[in-house]
Backbone as a printed PyTorch tensor [residue, N CA C, xyz], in Angstrom:
tensor([[[ 66.5160,   0.2290,  -0.9360],
         [ 66.9790,   0.8480,   0.3140],
         [ 66.3950,   2.2450,   0.4200]],

        [[ 65.8240,   2.5610,   1.5650],
         [ 65.2550,   3.8810,   1.7740],
         [ 66.3480,   4.9370,   1.7460]],

        [[ 65.9800,   6.1340,   1.3220],
         [ 66.9120,   7.2470,   1.3090],
         [ 66.3290,   8.3840,   2.1320]],

        [[ 67.1810,   9.0630,   2.8560],
         [ 66.7450,  10.1840,   3.6760],
         [ 67.9100,  11.1580,   3.7980]],

        [[ 67.6800,  12.2490,   4.4830],
         [ 68.7350,  13.2420,   4.6620],
         [ 68.6080,  13.8570,   6.0510]],

        [[ 69.7180,  14.3460,   6.5640],
         [ 69.7030,  15.0240,   7.8490],
         [ 70.9490,  15.8890,   7.9810]],

        [[ 70.9070,  16.7790,   8.9480],
         [ 72.0090,  17.6990,   9.2000],
         [ 72.8000,  17.2260,  10.4190]],

        [[ 74.1070,  17.4350,  10.3750],
         [ 74.9730,  17.1040,  11.4970],
         [ 75.9000,  18.2810,  11.7740]],

        [[ 76.0960,  18.5650,  13.0590],
         [ 77.0380,  19.6060,  13.4730],
         [ 78.3230,  18.9510,  13.9370]],

        [[ 79.4580,  19.5280,  13.5490],
         [ 80.7400,  19.0330,  14.0280],
         [ 80.9140,  19.4340,  15.4840]],

        [[ 81.5660,  18.5890,  16.2700],
         [ 81.8290,  18.9050,  17.6760],
         [ 83.3120,  18.6720,  17.9720]],

        [[ 83.8080,  19.4140,  18.9330],
         [ 85.2260,  19.3570,  19.2740],
         [ 85.4970,  18.6510,  20.5940]],

        [[ 84.5190,  18.6950,  21.4980],
         [ 84.7230,  18.1140,  22.8250],
         [ 84.4670,  16.6060,  22.8080]],

        [[ 85.2610,  15.8940,  23.5840],
         [ 85.0890,  14.4510,  23.7170],
         [ 84.9510,  14.1030,  25.1950]],

        [[ 84.5390,  12.8550,  25.4520],
         [ 84.4040,  12.4040,  26.8300],
         [ 82.9650,  12.3440,  27.2810]],

        [[ 82.7540,  11.7190,  28.4500],
         [ 81.4050,  11.4950,  28.9720],
         [ 80.6750,  12.7940,  29.2630]],

        [[ 81.3540,  13.7500,  29.8960],
         [ 80.7010,  15.0110,  30.2390],
         [ 80.2430,  15.7480,  28.9880]],

        [[ 81.0890,  15.7440,  27.9660],
         [ 80.7300,  16.4150,  26.7180],
         [ 79.5330,  15.7440,  26.0710]],

        [[ 79.5010,  14.3990,  26.0990],
         [ 78.3690,  13.6740,  25.5100],
         [ 77.0860,  13.9240,  26.2830]],

        [[ 77.1900,  14.0540,  27.6130],
         [ 76.0110,  14.3780,  28.4220],
         [ 75.4570,  15.7340,  28.0260]],

        [[ 76.3290,  16.6970,  27.8030],
         [ 75.8760,  18.0340,  27.4150],
         [ 75.1850,  17.9970,  26.0590]],

        [[ 75.7130,  17.1750,  25.1580],
         [ 75.0980,  17.0540,  23.8370],
         [ 73.6910,  16.4840,  23.9670]],

        [[ 73.5350,  15.4360,  24.7690],
         [ 72.2170,  14.8120,  24.9350],
         [ 71.2490,  15.7450,  25.6500]],

        [[ 71.7290,  16.5010,  26.6220],
         [ 70.8620,  17.4290,  27.3450],
         [ 70.3490,  18.5510,  26.4430]],

        [[ 71.0500,  18.7790,  25.3470],
         [ 70.6200,  19.8250,  24.4160],
         [ 69.6740,  19.2940,  23.3450]],

        [[ 69.2890,  18.0170,  23.4630],
         [ 68.3690,  17.4290,  22.4890],
         [ 69.0430,  16.8260,  21.2780]],

        [[ 70.3460,  16.5490,  21.3840],
         [ 71.0910,  15.9650,  20.2790],
         [ 71.7110,  14.6330,  20.7100]],

        [[ 72.2200,  13.8980,  19.7210],
         [ 72.8770,  12.6160,  19.9560],
         [ 74.3130,  12.7130,  19.4490]],

        [[ 75.3020,  12.3830,  20.2890],
         [ 76.6850,  12.3850,  19.8070],
         [ 76.9290,  11.2240,  18.8540]],

        [[ 77.8600,  11.4230,  17.9220],
         [ 78.1720,  10.3660,  16.9730],
         [ 79.5010,  10.6030,  16.2920]],

        [[ 79.8460,   9.6880,  15.4170],
         [ 81.0690,   9.8020,  14.6230],
         [ 80.7550,   9.4310,  13.1780]],

        [[ 81.5590,   9.9570,  12.2740],
         [ 81.5010,   9.5860,  10.8600],
         [ 82.8870,   9.1220,  10.4640]],

        [[ 82.9760,   7.9410,   9.8560],
         [ 84.2760,   7.4430,   9.4210],
         [ 84.1290,   6.7830,   8.0630]],

        [[ 85.2400,   6.5540,   7.4070],
         [ 85.2480,   5.9140,   6.0950],
         [ 86.6540,   5.5470,   5.6940]],

        [[ 86.7810,   4.8510,   4.5790],
         [ 88.0900,   4.3850,   4.1380],
         [ 89.0040,   5.5350,   3.7320]],

        [[ 88.4180,   6.5730,   3.1620],
         [ 89.2420,   7.6180,   2.5660],
         [ 89.0890,   8.9630,   3.2760]],

        [[ 88.4790,   8.9740,   4.4520],
         [ 88.2590,  10.2310,   5.1620],
         [ 88.6780,  10.0750,   6.6160]],

        [[ 89.0290,  11.1890,   7.2340],
         [ 89.3660,  11.1810,   8.6550],
         [ 88.0840,  11.0820,   9.4730]],

        [[ 88.1660,  10.4260,  10.6310],
         [ 87.0020,  10.3080,  11.5130],
         [ 86.6230,  11.6750,  12.0430]],

        [[ 85.3240,  11.9870,  11.9930],
         [ 84.8320,  13.2740,  12.4720],
         [ 83.8210,  13.0640,  13.5940]],

        [[ 83.9150,  13.8960,  14.5970],
         [ 82.9650,  13.8680,  15.7010],
         [ 81.8000,  14.7840,  15.3440]],

        [[ 80.5950,  14.2770,  15.5280],
         [ 79.4090,  15.0560,  15.1510],
         [ 78.3360,  14.9300,  16.2230]],

        [[ 77.2760,  15.7110,  16.0560],
         [ 76.0540,  15.5370,  16.8280],
         [ 74.8740,  15.7530,  15.8930]],

        [[ 73.8200,  14.9630,  16.0950],
         [ 72.6340,  15.0450,  15.2430],
         [ 71.4020,  15.2400,  16.1210]],

        [[ 70.3570,  15.7750,  15.5150],
         [ 69.1140,  16.0230,  16.2460],
         [ 68.4890,  14.7000,  16.6900]],

        [[ 68.1550,  14.6160,  17.9710],
         [ 67.6250,  13.3720,  18.5280],
         [ 66.3020,  12.9810,  17.8800]],

        [[ 65.3790,  13.9180,  17.7250],
         [ 64.0780,  13.5970,  17.1430],
         [ 64.2170,  13.1480,  15.6960]],

        [[ 65.1610,  13.7610,  14.9840],
         [ 65.3430,  13.4150,  13.5720],
         [ 65.8630,  11.9930,  13.4250]],

        [[ 66.8920,  11.6370,  14.1820],
         [ 67.4510,  10.2910,  14.0570],
         [ 66.4760,   9.2450,  14.6000]],

        [[ 65.7320,   9.5870,  15.6610],
         [ 64.7110,   8.6710,  16.1810],
         [ 63.6580,   8.3800,  15.1100]],

        [[ 63.2270,   9.4280,  14.4100],
         [ 62.2010,   9.2710,  13.3830],
         [ 62.6750,   8.4220,  12.2110]],

        [[ 63.9210,   8.6230,  11.8000],
         [ 64.4660,   7.8490,  10.6840],
         [ 64.5650,   6.3760,  11.0500]],

        [[ 65.1120,   6.0830,  12.2300],
         [ 65.2640,   4.6920,  12.6530],
         [ 63.9010,   4.0320,  12.8600]],

        [[ 62.9600,   4.7720,  13.4260],
         [ 61.6260,   4.2170,  13.6690],
         [ 60.9170,   3.8980,  12.3480]],

        [[ 61.0840,   4.7470,  11.3520],
         [ 60.3740,   4.5750,  10.0790],
         [ 61.0710,   3.6030,   9.1340]],

        [[ 62.4110,   3.6210,   9.1250],
         [ 63.1360,   2.8700,   8.1130],
         [ 64.1110,   1.8400,   8.6700]],

        [[ 64.3020,   1.7990,   9.9920],
         [ 65.3180,   0.9310,  10.5480],
         [ 66.6990,   1.5220,  10.3140]],

        [[ 67.7190,   0.6790,  10.4000],
         [ 69.0840,   1.1800,  10.2260],
         [ 69.5860,   1.0170,   8.7960]],

        [[ 68.8590,   0.2650,   7.9710],
         [ 69.2740,   0.1010,   6.5710],
         [ 68.7320,   1.2450,   5.7390]],

        [[ 69.3280,   2.4130,   5.9450],
         [ 68.8790,   3.6060,   5.2330],
         [ 70.1010,   4.3440,   4.7210]],

        [[ 70.0300,   4.7810,   3.4870],
         [ 71.1030,   5.5420,   2.8690],
         [ 70.8250,   7.0180,   3.1310]],

        [[ 71.7590,   7.6750,   3.8160],
         [ 71.5390,   9.0490,   4.2560],
         [ 72.4550,  10.0260,   3.5280]],

        [[ 71.8750,  11.1690,   3.1970],
         [ 72.6820,  12.2960,   2.7510],
         [ 72.8970,  13.1700,   3.9850]],

        [[ 74.1190,  13.1640,   4.4990],
         [ 74.4270,  13.8440,   5.7530],
         [ 75.1260,  15.1690,   5.4550]],

        [[ 74.4840,  16.2620,   5.8410],
         [ 75.0440,  17.6040,   5.6370],
         [ 75.9210,  17.9560,   6.8330]],

        [[ 77.2160,  18.0390,   6.6110],
         [ 78.1630,  18.3870,   7.6660],
         [ 78.9500,  19.6240,   7.2540]],

        [[ 78.7140,  20.7160,   7.9580],
         [ 79.4660,  21.9430,   7.7100],
         [ 79.3810,  22.3660,   6.2460]],

        [[ 78.1680,  22.2380,   5.6760],
         [ 77.9480,  22.6580,   4.2980],
         [ 78.3800,  21.6540,   3.2520]],

        [[ 78.8330,  20.4790,   3.6650],
         [ 79.2720,  19.4440,   2.7260],
         [ 78.4070,  18.2130,   2.8950]],

        [[ 77.8720,  17.7020,   1.7930],
         [ 77.0250,  16.5070,   1.8440],
         [ 77.8710,  15.2510,   1.6880]],

        [[ 77.6150,  14.2780,   2.5670],
         [ 78.2710,  12.9760,   2.4910],
         [ 77.2070,  11.8940,   2.4770]],

        [[ 77.4280,  10.8530,   1.6940],
         [ 76.5210,   9.7100,   1.6880],
         [ 76.9920,   8.7160,   2.7380]],

        [[ 76.1190,   8.4090,   3.6850],
         [ 76.4960,   7.5530,   4.8060],
         [ 75.4130,   6.5060,   5.0610]],

        [[ 75.7960,   5.4650,   5.7980],
         [ 74.8430,   4.4950,   6.3390],
         [ 75.0310,   4.4480,   7.8500]],

        [[ 73.9880,   4.0450,   8.5570],
         [ 74.0950,   3.8600,  10.0060],
         [ 74.7950,   2.5350,  10.2570]],

        [[ 75.9840,   2.5910,  10.8250],
         [ 76.7610,   1.3730,  11.0510],
         [ 76.4830,   0.7650,  12.4140]],

        [[ 76.2630,   1.6040,  13.4130],
         [ 76.0060,   1.0760,  14.7610],
         [ 75.2410,   2.0900,  15.5860]],

        [[ 74.2840,   1.5900,  16.3660],
         [ 73.5440,   2.4000,  17.3350],
         [ 73.8380,   1.8720,  18.7300]],

        [[ 74.1290,   2.7630,  19.6580],
         [ 74.2600,   2.3900,  21.0610],
         [ 73.0320,   2.9050,  21.7920]],

        [[ 72.3560,   2.0180,  22.5230],
         [ 71.1220,   2.3820,  23.2210],
         [ 71.2910,   2.2490,  24.7250]],

        [[ 70.4900,   2.9980,  25.4500],
         [ 70.4780,   2.8990,  26.9080],
         [ 69.9370,   1.5230,  27.2870]],

        [[ 70.5690,   0.8200,  28.2350],
         [ 70.1490,  -0.5470,  28.5500],
         [ 68.7480,  -0.6630,  29.1320]],

        [[ 68.2280,   0.4130,  29.6970],
         [ 66.8970,   0.3590,  30.3120],
         [ 65.8530,   1.0560,  29.4530]],

        [[ 66.1220,   2.2930,  29.0690],
         [ 65.1430,   3.0680,  28.2960],
         [ 65.1860,   2.7580,  26.8060]],

        [[ 66.3080,   2.1910,  26.3450],
         [ 66.5270,   1.8770,  24.9260],
         [ 66.6030,   3.1230,  24.0450]],

        [[ 66.7550,   4.2830,  24.6680],
         [ 66.9550,   5.5050,  23.8960],
         [ 68.3200,   5.4570,  23.2120]],

        [[ 68.3980,   6.0440,  22.0210],
         [ 69.6720,   6.1020,  21.3060],
         [ 70.6360,   7.0090,  22.0750]],

        [[ 71.8250,   6.4810,  22.3540],
         [ 72.8260,   7.2310,  23.1070],
         [ 73.9950,   7.6910,  22.2300]],

        [[ 74.2610,   6.9490,  21.1610],
         [ 75.3910,   7.2750,  20.2940],
         [ 75.1540,   6.6060,  18.9440]],

        [[ 75.6260,   7.2320,  17.8700],
         [ 75.4320,   6.6650,  16.5390],
         [ 76.7300,   6.7540,  15.7500]],

        [[ 77.0580,   5.6570,  15.0640],
         [ 78.2170,   5.6090,  14.1750],
         [ 77.7200,   5.6000,  12.7350]],

        [[ 78.2410,   6.5180,  11.9300],
         [ 77.9390,   6.5490,  10.5020],
         [ 79.1750,   6.1410,   9.7160]],

        [[ 78.9620,   5.3890,   8.6510],
         [ 80.0560,   5.0350,   7.7490],
         [ 79.8390,   5.7450,   6.4220]],

        [[ 80.8230,   6.5230,   6.0100],
         [ 80.7330,   7.1900,   4.7150],
         [ 80.9830,   6.1650,   3.6190]],

        [[ 80.1420,   6.1890,   2.5940],
         [ 80.2220,   5.1820,   1.5410],
         [ 80.2550,   5.8630,   0.1770]],

        [[ 80.6610,   5.0420,  -0.8050],
         [ 80.6840,   5.4950,  -2.1920],
         [ 79.7760,   4.5970,  -3.0010]],

        [[ 79.1130,   5.1610,  -3.9830],
         [ 78.1780,   4.3800,  -4.7830],
         [ 78.8610,   3.3290,  -5.6450]],

        [[ 80.1720,   3.4100,  -5.7930],
         [ 80.8680,   2.4200,  -6.6120],
         [ 81.7900,   1.5190,  -5.8010]],

        [[ 81.6160,   1.5140,  -4.4640],
         [ 82.3900,   0.6270,  -3.6000],
         [ 81.4470,  -0.2240,  -2.7600]],

        [[ 81.6650,  -1.5320,  -2.7770],
         [ 80.8000,  -2.4410,  -2.0280],
         [ 81.0430,  -2.3140,  -0.5230]],

        [[ 79.9910,  -2.5870,   0.2400],
         [ 80.0700,  -2.5310,   1.7010],
         [ 79.5760,  -3.8450,   2.2820]],

        [[ 79.9500,  -4.1080,   3.5220],
         [ 79.4280,  -5.2440,   4.2840],
         [ 78.3630,  -4.7150,   5.2410]],

        [[ 77.2250,  -5.3730,   5.2870],
         [ 76.1740,  -4.9630,   6.2140],
         [ 75.2700,  -6.1620,   6.5100]],

        [[ 74.2950,  -5.9660,   7.3720],
         [ 73.3250,  -7.0140,   7.6910],
         [ 71.9160,  -6.5110,   7.4010]],

        [[ 71.0570,  -7.4120,   6.9950],
         [ 69.6550,  -7.0720,   6.7390],
         [ 68.7700,  -8.1080,   7.4270]],

        [[ 67.6220,  -7.6800,   7.9360],
         [ 66.7320,  -8.6290,   8.6200],
         [ 66.0770,  -9.6090,   7.6480]],

        [[ 65.8420, -10.8280,   8.1320],
         [ 65.1510, -11.8600,   7.3580],
         [ 63.6970, -11.9260,   7.8170]],

        [[ 62.7820, -11.8470,   6.8640],
         [ 61.3440, -11.9440,   7.1530],
         [ 60.8060, -13.2180,   6.5010]],

        [[ 60.1260, -14.0320,   7.2780],
         [ 59.5610, -15.2830,   6.7740],
         [ 58.1270, -15.0720,   6.3210]],

        [[ 57.8110, -15.5170,   5.1160],
         [ 56.4640, -15.4270,   4.5650],
         [ 55.8800, -16.8290,   4.4060]],

        [[ 54.5980, -16.9740,   4.7250],
         [ 53.9190, -18.2560,   4.5720],
         [ 53.9280, -19.1040,   5.8190]],

        [[ 54.2850, -18.5060,   6.9520],
         [ 54.3320, -19.2600,   8.2100],
         [ 52.9730, -19.9070,   8.5150]],

        [[ 51.8880, -19.1700,   8.2490],
         [ 50.5540, -19.6800,   8.5920],
         [ 50.1670, -20.9020,   7.7690]],

        [[ 50.8440, -21.1420,   6.6550],
         [ 50.5110, -22.2730,   5.7940],
         [ 51.1990, -23.5680,   6.2210]],

        [[ 52.2170, -23.4660,   7.0330],
         [ 52.9470, -24.6720,   7.4420],
         [ 52.7970, -24.9780,   8.9290]],

        [[ 52.3940, -23.9900,   9.7120],
         [ 52.2110, -24.2320,  11.1400],
         [ 50.8460, -24.8690,  11.4010]],

        [[ 50.7740, -25.6790,  12.4250],
         [ 49.5270, -26.3170,  12.8320],
         [ 49.5720, -26.5180,  14.3350]],

        [[ 48.5540, -27.2040,  14.8670],
         [ 48.5420, -27.4720,  16.3060],
         [ 49.6450, -28.4400,  16.7020]],

        [[ 50.2150, -29.1340,  15.7030],
         [ 51.2530, -30.1210,  15.9940],
         [ 52.6620, -29.6720,  15.6150]],

        [[ 52.7960, -28.5520,  14.9330],
         [ 54.1190, -28.1200,  14.4910],
         [ 54.2140, -26.5950,  14.4730]],

        [[ 55.3970, -26.0920,  14.7730],
         [ 55.6400, -24.6550,  14.7890],
         [ 56.9410, -24.3670,  14.0380]],

        [[ 57.0350, -23.1590,  13.4880],
         [ 58.2280, -22.7250,  12.7770],
         [ 59.2190, -22.1120,  13.7680]],

        [[ 60.4500, -22.5860,  13.7260],
         [ 61.5280, -22.0070,  14.5190],
         [ 62.3630, -21.1060,  13.6000]],

        [[ 62.2880, -19.8010,  13.8570],
         [ 63.0480, -18.8320,  13.0550],
         [ 64.4230, -18.6790,  13.6970]],

        [[ 65.4300, -19.3310,  13.1200],
         [ 66.7330, -19.4380,  13.7740],
         [ 67.7400, -18.3750,  13.3260]],

        [[ 67.7140, -18.0000,  12.0690],
         [ 68.6290, -16.9750,  11.5600],
         [ 67.7990, -15.7450,  11.1990]],

        [[ 68.0110, -14.6680,  11.9260],
         [ 67.1680, -13.4800,  11.7550],
         [ 67.8310, -12.3640,  10.9720]],

        [[ 69.1250, -12.4710,  10.7060],
         [ 69.8290, -11.4650,   9.9260],
         [ 70.7430, -12.1370,   8.9090]],

        [[ 70.8390, -11.5150,   7.7610],
         [ 71.7050, -12.0210,   6.7120],
         [ 72.8770, -11.0670,   6.5330]],

        [[ 74.0860, -11.6150,   6.4930],
         [ 75.2770, -10.8100,   6.2570],
         [ 75.5380, -10.7750,   4.7550]],

        [[ 75.6160,  -9.5600,   4.2110],
         [ 75.7510,  -9.4290,   2.7650],
         [ 76.8430,  -8.4330,   2.3980]],

        [[ 77.2530,  -8.5030,   1.1310],
         [ 78.1540,  -7.5150,   0.5400],
         [ 77.5140,  -7.0460,  -0.7540]],

        [[ 77.4490,  -5.7270,  -0.9350],
         [ 76.8760,  -5.1800,  -2.1620],
         [ 77.1560,  -3.6830,  -2.2150]],

        [[ 76.7780,  -3.0650,  -3.3050],
         [ 76.8730,  -1.6130,  -3.4040],
         [ 75.8300,  -0.9800,  -2.4870]],

        [[ 76.1230,   0.1870,  -1.9220],
         [ 75.1860,   0.8070,  -0.9590],
         [ 73.7670,   0.9710,  -1.4950]],

        [[ 73.6420,   1.3390,  -2.7540],
         [ 72.3130,   1.5720,  -3.3200],
         [ 71.5220,   0.2950,  -3.5400]],

        [[ 72.1810,  -0.8610,  -3.3790],
         [ 71.5020,  -2.1380,  -3.5730],
         [ 71.1550,  -2.8390,  -2.2540]],

        [[ 71.4750,  -2.2030,  -1.1390],
         [ 71.1510,  -2.8150,   0.1550],
         [ 69.6360,  -2.8410,   0.3370]],

        [[ 69.0390,  -4.0100,   0.4880],
         [ 67.5780,  -4.0760,   0.6720],
         [ 67.1960,  -3.7330,   2.1130]],

        [[ 65.9480,  -3.3420,   2.2910],
         [ 65.4630,  -3.0610,   3.6390],
         [ 65.3290,  -4.3530,   4.4390]],

        [[ 65.0080,  -5.4440,   3.7470],
         [ 64.8910,  -6.7560,   4.3820],
         [ 64.9570,  -7.8220,   3.2910]],

        [[ 65.1280,  -9.0550,   3.7160],
         [ 65.0960, -10.2090,   2.8100],
         [ 63.8640, -11.0280,   3.1590]],

        [[ 62.9180, -11.1550,   2.2160],
         [ 61.7060, -11.9330,   2.4570],
         [ 61.8550, -13.3200,   1.8420]],

        [[ 61.6140, -14.3420,   2.6530],
         [ 61.7690, -15.7220,   2.2010],
         [ 60.4520, -16.4820,   2.3190]],

        [[ 60.0960, -17.1910,   1.2720],
         [ 58.8800, -18.0180,   1.2540],
         [ 59.1980, -19.3680,   1.8930]],

        [[ 58.4750, -19.7150,   2.9540],
         [ 58.7410, -20.9690,   3.6600],
         [ 57.5750, -21.9550,   3.5310]],

        [[ 56.7350, -21.7700,   2.5300],
         [ 55.5690, -22.6490,   2.3910],
         [ 55.9650, -24.0860,   2.0450]],

        [[ 57.2090, -24.3030,   1.6030],
         [ 57.6610, -25.6600,   1.2870],
         [ 58.3780, -26.3070,   2.4590]],

        [[ 58.4300, -25.6230,   3.5930],
         [ 59.1220, -26.1550,   4.7660],
         [ 58.4100, -27.4000,   5.2880]],

        [[ 59.1950, -28.4130,   5.6500],
         [ 58.6160, -29.6550,   6.1660],
         [ 59.4770, -30.1880,   7.3040]],

        [[ 58.9090, -31.0540,   8.1720],
         [ 59.6900, -31.6100,   9.2830],
         [ 60.9250, -32.3480,   8.7830]],

        [[ 62.0060, -32.2210,   9.5470],
         [ 63.2800, -32.8890,   9.2550],
         [ 63.9840, -32.3620,   8.0070]],

        [[ 63.4510, -31.2610,   7.4430],
         [ 64.1010, -30.6430,   6.2800],
         [ 64.1690, -29.1270,   6.5050]],

        [[ 65.1130, -28.6860,   7.3230],
         [ 65.2220, -27.2550,   7.6170],
         [ 65.6310, -26.4480,   6.3870]],

        [[ 65.2990, -25.1870,   6.4110],
         [ 65.6590, -24.2770,   5.3310],
         [ 67.0370, -23.6930,   5.6250]],

        [[ 67.9800, -23.9000,   4.7140],
         [ 69.3470, -23.4240,   4.8900],
         [ 69.6750, -22.3420,   3.8660]],

        [[ 70.7640, -21.6340,   4.1230],
         [ 71.2070, -20.5950,   3.1950],
         [ 71.3570, -21.1710,   1.7880]],

        [[ 71.9510, -22.3510,   1.6880],
         [ 72.2120, -22.9560,   0.3840],
         [ 70.9400, -23.2850,  -0.3900]],

        [[ 69.7920, -23.3670,   0.2990],
         [ 68.5370, -23.7100,  -0.3600],
         [ 67.8880, -22.5240,  -1.0590]],

        [[ 68.3600, -21.3160,  -0.7760],
         [ 67.6880, -20.1140,  -1.2440],
         [ 68.4260, -19.4720,  -2.4140]],

        [[ 67.6720, -18.7610,  -3.2370],
         [ 68.2410, -17.9610,  -4.3160],
         [ 68.0960, -16.4870,  -3.9450]],

        [[ 69.1980, -15.7710,  -4.0170],
         [ 69.1940, -14.3620,  -3.6660],
         [ 69.5050, -13.5180,  -4.9000]],

        [[ 69.2210, -12.2400,  -4.7890],
         [ 69.4750, -11.3200,  -5.8910],
         [ 70.9360, -11.3880,  -6.3180]],

        [[ 71.1700, -11.2980,  -7.6170],
         [ 72.5380, -11.3330,  -8.1320],
         [ 73.3410, -10.1080,  -7.7040]],

        [[ 72.6580,  -9.0810,  -7.2140],
         [ 73.3480,  -7.8720,  -6.7530],
         [ 73.9660,  -8.0710,  -5.3750]],

        [[ 73.5790,  -9.1560,  -4.7050],
         [ 74.0400,  -9.4100,  -3.3470],
         [ 75.0130, -10.5810,  -3.3070]],

        [[ 76.0240, -10.4540,  -2.4680],
         [ 76.8890, -11.5760,  -2.1310],
         [ 76.6160, -11.9400,  -0.6790]],

        [[ 76.0980, -13.1500,  -0.4500],
         [ 75.7600, -13.5940,   0.9030],
         [ 77.0240, -14.1190,   1.5710]],

        [[ 77.3160, -13.6120,   2.7620],
         [ 78.5430, -13.9620,   3.4690],
         [ 78.3400, -15.0460,   4.5210]],

        [[ 77.0890, -15.4140,   4.7890],
         [ 76.8230, -16.4920,   5.7380],
         [ 77.2940, -17.8360,   5.1870]],

        [[ 77.5380, -18.7750,   6.0940],
         [ 77.9030, -20.1290,   5.6780],
         [ 76.6980, -20.8000,   5.0070]],

        [[ 76.9160, -21.5470,   3.9290],
         [ 75.8000, -22.1760,   3.1990],
         [ 74.9420, -23.0950,   4.0650]],

        [[ 75.5390, -23.7350,   5.0870],
         [ 74.7900, -24.6960,   5.8940],
         [ 74.0430, -24.0610,   7.0690]],

        [[ 74.1390, -22.7600,   7.2210],
         [ 73.4170, -22.1080,   8.3180],
         [ 71.9150, -22.2900,   8.1360]],

        [[ 71.2330, -22.6700,   9.2180],
         [ 69.7910, -22.9170,   9.1750],
         [ 69.0400, -21.6070,   9.3930]],

        [[ 68.1510, -21.3020,   8.4550],
         [ 67.3180, -20.1050,   8.5600],
         [ 66.0760, -20.3940,   9.3870]],

        [[ 65.4110, -21.4890,   9.0710],
         [ 64.1740, -21.8500,   9.7800],
         [ 63.9760, -23.3560,   9.7070]],

        [[ 63.2520, -23.8820,  10.6940],
         [ 62.9330, -25.3070,  10.7100],
         [ 61.5280, -25.4920,  11.2570]],

        [[ 60.9520, -26.6310,  10.9520],
         [ 59.6110, -26.9700,  11.4300],
         [ 59.7550, -28.0440,  12.4910]],

        [[ 59.3180, -27.7230,  13.7070],
         [ 59.4710, -28.6640,  14.8150],
         [ 58.1120, -29.0150,  15.4120]],

        [[ 58.0800, -30.1600,  16.0780],
         [ 56.8480, -30.6290,  16.7070],
         [ 56.5180, -29.7570,  17.9040]],

        [[ 55.2740, -29.3440,  17.9870],
         [ 54.8290, -28.5070,  19.1000],
         [ 54.5570, -29.3730,  20.3120]],

        [[ 55.1090, -28.9670,  21.4510],
         [ 54.8490, -29.6900,  22.6890],
         [ 53.6500, -29.0770,  23.3820]],

        [[ 52.7720, -29.9520,  23.8560],
         [ 51.5880, -29.4620,  24.5390],
         [ 51.9580, -28.9360,  25.9110]],

        [[ 51.5200, -27.7150,  26.2010],
         [ 51.7950, -27.0960,  27.4940],
         [ 50.5520, -27.1700,  28.3610]],

        [[ 50.6760, -27.7790,  29.5510],
         [ 49.5470, -27.8820,  30.4790],
         [ 49.5370, -26.6670,  31.3820]],

        [[ 48.5350, -25.8230,  31.1930],
         [ 48.4720, -24.5830,  31.9560],
         [ 47.8220, -24.8020,  33.3150]],

        [[ 46.8730, -25.7590,  33.3910],
         [ 46.1500, -26.0250,  34.6260],
         [ 46.6910, -27.3210,  35.2330]],

        [[ 47.2870, -27.2800,  36.4330],
         [ 47.8130, -28.5050,  37.0570],
         [ 46.7760, -29.5950,  37.1890]],

        [[ 45.5230, -29.2210,  37.4030],
         [ 44.4560, -30.2040,  37.5170],
         [ 44.2500, -30.9820,  36.2350]],

        [[ 44.5320, -30.3020,  35.0930],
         [ 44.4030, -30.9750,  33.8040],
         [ 45.4080, -32.1040,  33.7040]],

        [[ 46.5900, -31.8880,  34.2410],
         [ 47.6210, -32.9200,  34.2130],
         [ 47.2100, -34.1260,  35.0310]],

        [[ 46.5590, -33.9160,  36.1730],
         [ 46.1060, -35.0210,  37.0010],
         [ 45.0400, -35.8300,  36.2860]],

        [[ 44.1120, -35.1180,  35.5920],
         [ 43.0630, -35.8190,  34.8610],
         [ 43.6550, -36.6940,  33.7700]],

        [[ 44.6720, -36.1580,  33.0670],
         [ 45.3010, -36.9360,  32.0050],
         [ 45.9870, -38.1790,  32.5640]],

        [[ 46.6500, -38.0340,  33.7020],
         [ 47.3410, -39.1720,  34.2910],
         [ 46.3460, -40.2160,  34.7590]],

        [[ 45.2000, -39.7890,  35.3330],
         [ 44.1680, -40.7340,  35.7520],
         [ 43.6570, -41.5690,  34.5790]],

        [[ 43.5110, -40.8750,  33.3990],
         [ 43.0230, -41.6020,  32.2210],
         [ 44.0490, -42.6440,  31.7760]],

        [[ 45.3120, -42.2730,  31.8510],
         [ 46.3670, -43.2050,  31.4510],
         [ 46.4070, -44.4090,  32.3830]],

        [[ 46.2230, -44.1790,  33.6910],
         [ 46.2870, -45.2590,  34.6650],
         [ 44.9700, -46.0430,  34.7130]],

        [[ 43.9350, -45.4880,  34.0950],
         [ 42.6570, -46.1830,  34.1020],
         [ 41.9790, -46.1430,  35.4350]],

        [[ 42.1840, -45.0810,  36.2140],
         [ 41.5560, -44.9760,  37.5310],
         [ 41.2210, -43.5400,  37.8020]],

        [[ 40.2630, -43.3510,  38.6710],
         [ 39.8830, -42.0170,  39.1040],
         [ 40.4080, -41.7170,  40.4860]],

        [[ 41.3360, -42.5570,  40.9590],
         [ 41.8910, -42.3680,  42.2790],
         [ 42.5810, -41.0160,  42.3630]],

        [[ 42.3420, -40.2770,  43.4100],
         [ 42.9660, -38.9700,  43.5790],
         [ 44.4730, -39.1340,  43.7410]],

        [[ 45.2030, -38.3420,  43.0280],
         [ 46.6630, -38.3780,  43.0930],
         [ 47.1210, -37.4680,  44.2190]],

        [[ 47.9370, -38.0130,  45.1200],
         [ 48.4270, -37.2500,  46.2510],
         [ 49.9240, -37.0650,  46.1430]]])
């Protein structure tokens, strides 16, 4: 899991107008919460949080400096603008290195080019894995080898072996990926007419 650090300022004002003022100043409003701490309202530098998410995604362990006190946190939720996709609000969860957390990590399929052909394509059905582990053991992603994938035998959670540091919370029968027959797409309508003429054994124009 990537590690990074950033500074956060405590804020006292709440509500839409207050959040607008925070964003207009180049910051993002957010909250920090945890099992053993009171929820705190904060604001963080927009460019800093944008850079961290762009470089490392949301699975990053952060040392968050708040009012001279460092807290270890993870990004629990990002709220984005529906059109611009700019970050509008961020939730941080304070964590302890000796307490397990629940989180999700992206699934990356390796070997797709070895099983796909003009007649079959890989359907990536489960894109995130729900796991429980210590914060320092959260991986950036889960890479799965699918070179053994075959038609009518989808890859399920139960088929895979994961690190002993992780507890997978997904159902064992959930399908991660499957190999399905590729359907031919006719892009040119005239091509479809030619094919039908061949099937009918005639060159008669179809009206």
